[in-house]
């Protein structure tokens, strides 16, 4: 059987106002990989996230070309060490091998941005009424009031909050003081409230607001561990690595009684649909965090069910490499 592979580069414009780690992200840059083995075909996306991934896109592309070159010659290369490349290549390989189930979970927690009244309408239409709110960008008082407002307006709403480590323990306490105590049990978790994991744990103990690890998952030596007030791990495969590595961390989280939340690293619709399939397969009991498609102006290669955004395909892109 003859094998071949190809890589296309993309740059999708982002909607105005997408800010990552204090920097405006104008384009989402990445590559799409196609692997073919005789009649079988698999696709994957490699898109390191600026400010979050340690590797650059060029490093990931070079690693992918080396890996694919060996694969095309009939070998099974060792797992790639760069997480974004390992993730995209393992998705393409799993599609070739038909080991990534097709069914996806396309119901996500809704990113709560924009006009609060329009947001409430959108939230109320969801089968699972779960929203995700970014906090820590403005004053803690304002964040607290926003959380109260949404939870009071929709009695079935559950919220996930994300502070991206922006608070001191004192600021986090100020936030908690402004959240109505009777509403706190509808905060599923607050991702990384404080600058350090120790301060975040202290906050969880004091405030009766559960926390989740996101940034910490990527730190050297991190092991999922049960602790008072810690509810969940955010699983961002583009930042973790191959499907096998993602499966491993989810299994350890489960053993520790922590929920594993499959989450986007702002992949295009191709990567997002694969994350929806991983979510359905590996974390069927948890609503994933994949509501990032509309941060981009276009979909790519594979449409997200029900989305009306225009679709670009590899025919619209420049082929970077063919082997
Ligand atoms: O987790 C979700 O529901 C959506 C993804 C999401 O919020 C994020 C993805 C990537 C970078 C960040 O801006 C943000 C996060 O910090 O978790
Ligand atoms: Mg986060």
Short mmCIF file of C-alpha atoms and ligand atoms in Angstrom, two decimals:
data_model
loop_
_atom_site.label_atom_id
_atom_site.label_comp_id
_atom_site.label_asym_id
_atom_site.label_seq_id
_atom_site.Cartn_x
_atom_site.Cartn_y
_atom_site.Cartn_z
CA UNK A 1 0.00 0.00 0.00
CA UNK A 2 1.33 3.40 -0.90
CA UNK A 3 1.37 6.12 1.73
CA UNK A 4 1.46 9.87 1.17
CA UNK A 5 0.94 13.02 3.22
CA UNK A 6 0.47 16.75 2.69
CA UNK A 7 0.48 19.93 4.78
CA UNK A 8 -1.42 23.16 4.07
CA UNK A 9 -0.90 26.40 5.93
CA UNK A 10 -3.78 28.64 6.99
CA UNK A 11 -4.26 32.08 8.54
CA UNK A 12 -7.89 32.71 9.51
CA UNK A 13 -8.87 36.27 10.44
CA UNK A 14 -10.14 36.57 14.03
CA UNK A 15 -13.12 38.69 14.94
CA UNK A 16 -12.09 42.05 16.38
CA UNK A 17 -11.51 42.03 20.10
CA UNK A 18 -10.03 38.56 20.64
CA UNK A 19 -7.30 39.14 23.18
CA UNK A 20 -4.96 36.43 24.45
CA UNK A 21 -2.52 37.12 27.26
CA UNK A 22 -2.98 40.89 26.77
CA UNK A 23 -2.24 40.68 23.04
CA UNK A 24 -4.80 41.10 20.31
CA UNK A 25 -4.90 38.00 18.09
CA UNK A 26 -5.56 39.14 14.51
CA UNK A 27 -5.11 35.83 12.74
CA UNK A 28 -5.25 32.23 13.85
CA UNK A 29 -2.26 30.57 12.19
CA UNK A 30 -1.86 26.84 11.78
CA UNK A 31 -1.57 23.94 9.39
CA UNK A 32 -3.79 21.14 8.24
CA UNK A 33 -2.32 17.68 7.69
CA UNK A 34 -3.65 14.93 5.44
CA UNK A 35 -2.31 11.37 5.63
CA UNK A 36 -3.27 8.68 3.13
CA UNK A 37 -2.60 4.97 3.35
CA UNK A 38 -3.95 3.31 0.24
CA UNK A 39 -7.69 4.00 0.29
CA UNK A 40 -7.71 5.34 3.85
CA UNK A 41 -7.40 8.99 4.69
CA UNK A 42 -7.03 11.01 7.88
CA UNK A 43 -6.91 14.72 8.70
CA UNK A 44 -5.48 16.67 11.59
CA UNK A 45 -4.81 20.26 12.63
CA UNK A 46 -1.61 21.64 14.16
CA UNK A 47 -2.05 25.13 15.61
CA UNK A 48 0.12 26.16 18.59
CA UNK A 49 -1.72 28.84 20.55
CA UNK A 50 0.32 32.06 20.95
CA UNK A 51 0.92 32.85 24.61
CA UNK A 52 -0.05 29.32 25.68
CA UNK A 53 1.98 26.85 23.56
CA UNK A 54 5.72 26.65 24.16
CA UNK A 55 6.53 25.68 20.55
CA UNK A 56 6.25 28.04 17.57
CA UNK A 57 4.27 27.11 14.47
CA UNK A 58 7.51 26.72 12.47
CA UNK A 59 8.92 24.31 15.05
CA UNK A 60 5.71 22.30 14.99
CA UNK A 61 5.69 22.20 11.17
CA UNK A 62 9.31 21.00 11.02
CA UNK A 63 8.62 18.27 13.58
CA UNK A 64 5.50 17.21 11.64
CA UNK A 65 7.44 17.01 8.36
CA UNK A 66 10.08 14.77 9.97
CA UNK A 67 7.39 12.54 11.48
CA UNK A 68 5.38 12.31 8.27
CA UNK A 69 8.47 11.58 6.16
CA UNK A 70 9.19 8.46 8.26
CA UNK A 71 5.52 7.47 8.16
CA UNK A 72 5.33 7.81 4.36
CA UNK A 73 8.34 5.46 4.08
CA UNK A 74 6.32 2.77 5.88
CA UNK A 75 7.56 3.30 9.45
CA UNK A 76 5.70 4.23 12.66
CA UNK A 77 7.64 7.22 13.99
CA UNK A 78 8.12 7.77 17.73
CA UNK A 79 5.60 10.10 19.36
CA UNK A 80 6.33 13.72 18.48
CA UNK A 81 7.44 15.76 21.50
CA UNK A 82 5.75 19.04 20.56
CA UNK A 83 2.17 18.93 21.91
CA UNK A 84 0.39 20.73 19.05
CA UNK A 85 2.11 18.55 16.41
CA UNK A 86 1.57 15.37 18.46
CA UNK A 87 -2.13 16.18 18.77
CA UNK A 88 -2.73 16.94 15.07
CA UNK A 89 -0.70 13.96 13.85
CA UNK A 90 -2.39 11.56 16.26
CA UNK A 91 -5.83 12.74 15.07
CA UNK A 92 -4.89 12.18 11.42
CA UNK A 93 -3.42 8.76 12.26
CA UNK A 94 -6.50 7.81 14.30
CA UNK A 95 -8.72 8.69 11.35
CA UNK A 96 -6.58 6.55 9.04
CA UNK A 97 -6.82 3.68 11.54
CA UNK A 98 -10.53 4.44 12.18
CA UNK A 99 -9.95 4.53 15.94
CA UNK A 100 -11.43 8.01 16.53
CA UNK A 101 -15.20 7.45 16.83
CA UNK A 102 -17.28 9.60 14.47
CA UNK A 103 -20.00 10.65 16.89
CA UNK A 104 -19.34 14.05 18.45
CA UNK A 105 -20.70 16.08 21.36
CA UNK A 106 -21.47 19.42 19.76
CA UNK A 107 -23.21 20.96 22.80
CA UNK A 108 -20.70 23.24 24.48
CA UNK A 109 -20.62 25.60 27.43
CA UNK A 110 -21.46 29.02 25.95
CA UNK A 111 -18.79 31.73 26.06
CA UNK A 112 -20.45 34.67 27.80
CA UNK A 113 -19.29 37.77 25.94
CA UNK A 114 -21.09 40.70 24.40
CA UNK A 115 -24.49 42.11 25.28
CA UNK A 116 -25.79 40.40 28.48
CA UNK A 117 -29.44 40.41 27.34
CA UNK A 118 -28.68 38.73 24.00
CA UNK A 119 -26.51 36.31 25.90
CA UNK A 120 -29.33 35.31 28.22
CA UNK A 121 -31.52 34.50 25.22
CA UNK A 122 -28.78 32.35 23.69
CA UNK A 123 -28.14 30.56 27.00
CA UNK A 124 -31.82 29.85 27.56
CA UNK A 125 -32.00 28.09 24.16
CA UNK A 126 -29.26 25.57 25.00
CA UNK A 127 -30.02 21.97 25.95
CA UNK A 128 -27.49 22.38 28.79
CA UNK A 129 -27.63 25.79 30.34
CA UNK A 130 -23.91 26.20 31.04
CA UNK A 131 -22.02 29.43 30.45
CA UNK A 132 -18.36 30.38 30.70
CA UNK A 133 -17.40 33.87 31.87
CA UNK A 134 -13.93 35.42 31.76
CA UNK A 135 -13.19 37.23 34.99
CA UNK A 136 -10.12 39.12 36.21
CA UNK A 137 -10.00 41.58 33.32
CA UNK A 138 -11.85 44.34 35.21
CA UNK A 139 -12.44 45.10 38.87
CA UNK A 140 -13.48 42.08 41.00
CA UNK A 141 -16.63 43.97 42.08
CA UNK A 142 -17.79 44.22 38.49
CA UNK A 143 -17.05 40.51 37.89
CA UNK A 144 -19.02 39.58 41.01
CA UNK A 145 -21.99 41.68 39.91
CA UNK A 146 -21.98 40.15 36.44
CA UNK A 147 -21.97 36.63 37.87
CA UNK A 148 -24.88 37.48 40.21
CA UNK A 149 -26.79 39.09 37.36
CA UNK A 150 -26.54 36.06 35.06
CA UNK A 151 -27.27 33.49 37.79
CA UNK A 152 -30.25 35.45 39.09
CA UNK A 153 -31.69 35.97 35.60
CA UNK A 154 -31.58 32.28 34.66
CA UNK A 155 -32.37 29.93 37.55
CA UNK A 156 -31.23 26.84 35.63
CA UNK A 157 -27.89 28.39 34.62
CA UNK A 158 -24.59 26.90 35.79
CA UNK A 159 -21.47 28.99 35.32
CA UNK A 160 -17.84 28.18 34.68
CA UNK A 161 -15.54 31.11 35.37
CA UNK A 162 -11.97 31.65 34.25
CA UNK A 163 -9.54 34.12 35.82
CA UNK A 164 -6.38 32.88 34.02
CA UNK A 165 -4.34 33.39 37.23
CA UNK A 166 -4.94 37.12 37.22
CA UNK A 167 -5.75 37.72 40.91
CA UNK A 168 -3.83 37.99 44.12
CA UNK A 169 -5.52 36.07 46.94
CA UNK A 170 -6.81 39.40 48.20
CA UNK A 171 -8.41 40.32 44.84
CA UNK A 172 -9.95 36.83 44.58
CA UNK A 173 -11.43 37.32 48.07
CA UNK A 174 -12.89 40.66 46.96
CA UNK A 175 -14.54 38.87 44.05
CA UNK A 176 -16.01 36.17 46.31
CA UNK A 177 -17.37 38.81 48.69
CA UNK A 178 -19.47 40.21 45.85
CA UNK A 179 -20.95 36.87 44.78
CA UNK A 180 -24.23 36.13 46.55
CA UNK A 181 -23.54 33.10 48.85
CA UNK A 182 -26.84 31.49 47.83
CA UNK A 183 -25.69 31.45 44.18
CA UNK A 184 -22.21 30.02 44.71
CA UNK A 185 -23.25 26.40 44.32
CA UNK A 186 -24.21 27.18 40.71
CA UNK A 187 -20.63 28.11 39.91
CA UNK A 188 -19.39 24.76 38.60
CA UNK A 189 -15.81 25.99 38.98
CA UNK A 190 -13.51 28.96 38.67
CA UNK A 191 -10.39 28.23 36.57
CA UNK A 192 -7.12 29.32 38.15
CA UNK A 193 -8.23 32.31 40.25
CA UNK A 194 -4.81 33.27 41.62
CA UNK A 195 -1.23 33.86 40.52
CA UNK A 196 -0.14 30.62 42.21
CA UNK A 197 -1.84 27.20 42.64
CA UNK A 198 -1.29 27.44 46.42
CA UNK A 199 -3.23 30.72 46.63
CA UNK A 200 -5.96 29.27 44.39
CA UNK A 201 -6.34 26.27 46.76
CA UNK A 202 -6.54 28.61 49.73
CA UNK A 203 -9.23 30.63 47.93
CA UNK A 204 -11.27 27.47 47.19
CA UNK A 205 -11.15 26.42 50.87
CA UNK A 206 -12.28 29.81 52.13
CA UNK A 207 -14.87 30.80 49.57
CA UNK A 208 -16.97 27.69 48.89
CA UNK A 209 -16.33 28.38 45.20
CA UNK A 210 -14.78 25.31 43.56
CA UNK A 211 -11.76 25.74 41.32
CA UNK A 212 -10.34 24.00 38.23
CA UNK A 213 -6.80 23.66 36.89
CA UNK A 214 -6.00 24.86 33.38
CA UNK A 215 -2.57 26.59 33.24
CA UNK A 216 -1.29 24.26 35.99
CA UNK A 217 -1.93 21.18 33.83
CA UNK A 218 0.95 22.32 31.60
CA UNK A 219 3.48 22.79 34.36
CA UNK A 220 6.38 20.37 34.68
CA UNK A 221 5.56 17.51 37.03
CA UNK A 222 1.83 18.27 37.27
CA UNK A 223 -0.20 15.29 38.47
CA UNK A 224 -4.00 15.47 38.77
CA UNK A 225 -4.74 15.24 42.49
CA UNK A 226 -7.87 15.41 44.56
CA UNK A 227 -7.84 18.38 46.94
CA UNK A 228 -10.55 20.22 48.89
CA UNK A 229 -12.41 22.59 46.58
CA UNK A 230 -10.75 21.34 43.38
CA UNK A 231 -13.41 20.07 40.97
CA UNK A 232 -12.03 19.79 37.48
CA UNK A 233 -9.17 19.70 35.00
CA UNK A 234 -9.36 21.62 31.75
CA UNK A 235 -8.10 19.40 28.95
CA UNK A 236 -6.70 21.32 25.97
CA UNK A 237 -5.28 18.61 23.70
CA UNK A 238 -3.38 21.08 21.47
CA UNK A 239 -1.41 22.03 24.61
CA UNK A 240 -1.15 18.48 25.99
CA UNK A 241 -0.15 16.21 23.10
CA UNK A 242 -1.25 13.01 21.37
CA UNK A 243 -4.63 11.36 21.87
CA UNK A 244 -2.84 8.70 23.98
CA UNK A 245 -1.47 11.41 26.31
CA UNK A 246 -4.92 13.01 26.53
CA UNK A 247 -6.49 9.62 27.38
CA UNK A 248 -3.88 9.08 30.10
CA UNK A 249 -4.45 12.40 31.84
CA UNK A 250 -8.23 11.93 31.71
CA UNK A 251 -7.88 8.47 33.27
CA UNK A 252 -5.75 9.86 36.13
CA UNK A 253 -8.20 12.74 36.67
CA UNK A 254 -11.06 10.23 36.92
CA UNK A 255 -9.19 8.11 39.47
CA UNK A 256 -8.82 11.25 41.56
CA UNK A 257 -12.52 12.09 41.27
CA UNK A 258 -11.95 15.20 39.15
CA UNK A 259 -14.08 16.10 36.13
CA UNK A 260 -12.10 16.38 32.86
CA UNK A 261 -13.43 19.16 30.62
CA UNK A 262 -12.46 18.86 26.95
CA UNK A 263 -11.65 22.37 25.81
CA UNK A 264 -10.67 24.38 22.76
CA UNK A 265 -7.33 26.06 22.12
CA UNK A 266 -9.02 28.13 19.41
CA UNK A 267 -8.66 25.49 16.71
CA UNK A 268 -10.51 25.91 13.41
CA UNK A 269 -13.72 23.97 12.77
CA UNK A 270 -11.61 20.97 11.67
CA UNK A 271 -9.85 20.68 15.03
CA UNK A 272 -12.99 21.63 16.96
CA UNK A 273 -15.06 18.84 15.39
CA UNK A 274 -12.32 16.38 16.34
CA UNK A 275 -12.36 17.72 19.91
CA UNK A 276 -16.16 17.25 19.94
CA UNK A 277 -15.57 13.61 18.90
CA UNK A 278 -12.92 13.16 21.60
CA UNK A 279 -15.32 14.69 24.14
CA UNK A 280 -18.11 12.28 23.20
CA UNK A 281 -15.70 9.35 23.34
CA UNK A 282 -13.53 10.11 26.38
CA UNK A 283 -15.61 12.46 28.58
CA UNK A 284 -19.24 11.68 27.62
CA UNK A 285 -20.58 12.85 30.99
CA UNK A 286 -19.06 16.36 30.85
CA UNK A 287 -20.20 19.26 28.65
CA UNK A 288 -17.10 20.39 26.71
CA UNK A 289 -15.77 23.95 26.34
CA UNK A 290 -15.71 24.32 22.57
CA UNK A 291 -17.64 27.53 21.90
CA UNK A 292 -14.82 29.32 20.07
CA UNK A 293 -15.77 28.83 16.42
CA UNK A 294 -17.36 32.25 16.15
CA UNK A 295 -14.17 33.99 17.23
CA UNK A 296 -13.01 33.29 13.66
CA UNK A 297 -14.54 34.58 10.44
CA UNK A 298 -14.42 31.22 8.57
CA UNK A 299 -14.68 27.51 9.08
CA UNK A 300 -11.99 25.26 7.69
CA UNK A 301 -12.21 21.99 5.75
CA UNK A 302 -14.91 20.38 7.91
CA UNK A 303 -18.03 22.24 9.00
CA UNK A 304 -19.28 22.38 12.57
CA UNK A 305 -22.87 21.06 12.58
CA UNK A 306 -25.37 23.89 12.22
CA UNK A 307 -22.83 26.66 11.66
CA UNK A 308 -23.54 29.07 8.82
CA UNK A 309 -20.04 30.57 8.74
CA UNK A 310 -18.38 30.37 5.29
CA UNK A 311 -16.17 27.33 4.79
CA UNK A 312 -12.66 27.39 3.34
CA UNK A 313 -11.07 24.16 2.16
CA UNK A 314 -7.52 23.14 1.38
CA UNK A 315 -8.25 24.11 -2.24
CA UNK A 316 -8.20 27.73 -1.01
CA UNK A 317 -4.85 27.26 0.77
CA UNK A 318 -1.23 27.02 -0.21
CA UNK A 319 0.21 23.50 -0.01
CA UNK A 320 3.37 23.78 2.07
CA UNK A 321 4.73 20.26 1.81
CA UNK A 322 3.94 16.98 0.11
CA UNK A 323 5.59 13.67 0.85
O1 LIG B 1 -12.87 26.56 27.84
C1 LIG B 1 -13.74 27.00 27.07
O2 LIG B 1 -14.97 26.90 27.32
C2 LIG B 1 -13.36 27.68 25.79
C3 LIG B 1 -11.91 27.90 25.58
C4 LIG B 1 -11.32 29.02 26.41
O3 LIG B 1 -12.00 29.61 27.22
C5 LIG B 1 -9.94 29.38 26.24
C6 LIG B 1 -9.22 28.82 25.22
C7 LIG B 1 -7.93 29.27 24.93
C8 LIG B 1 -7.39 30.32 25.61
C9 LIG B 1 -8.13 31.11 26.59
O4 LIG B 1 -8.50 32.34 26.10
C10 LIG B 1 -9.32 30.37 27.18
C11 LIG B 1 -8.83 29.78 28.49
O5 LIG B 1 -7.95 30.37 29.12
O6 LIG B 1 -9.28 28.74 28.94
MG1 LIG B 2 -8.65 28.69 31.19
#
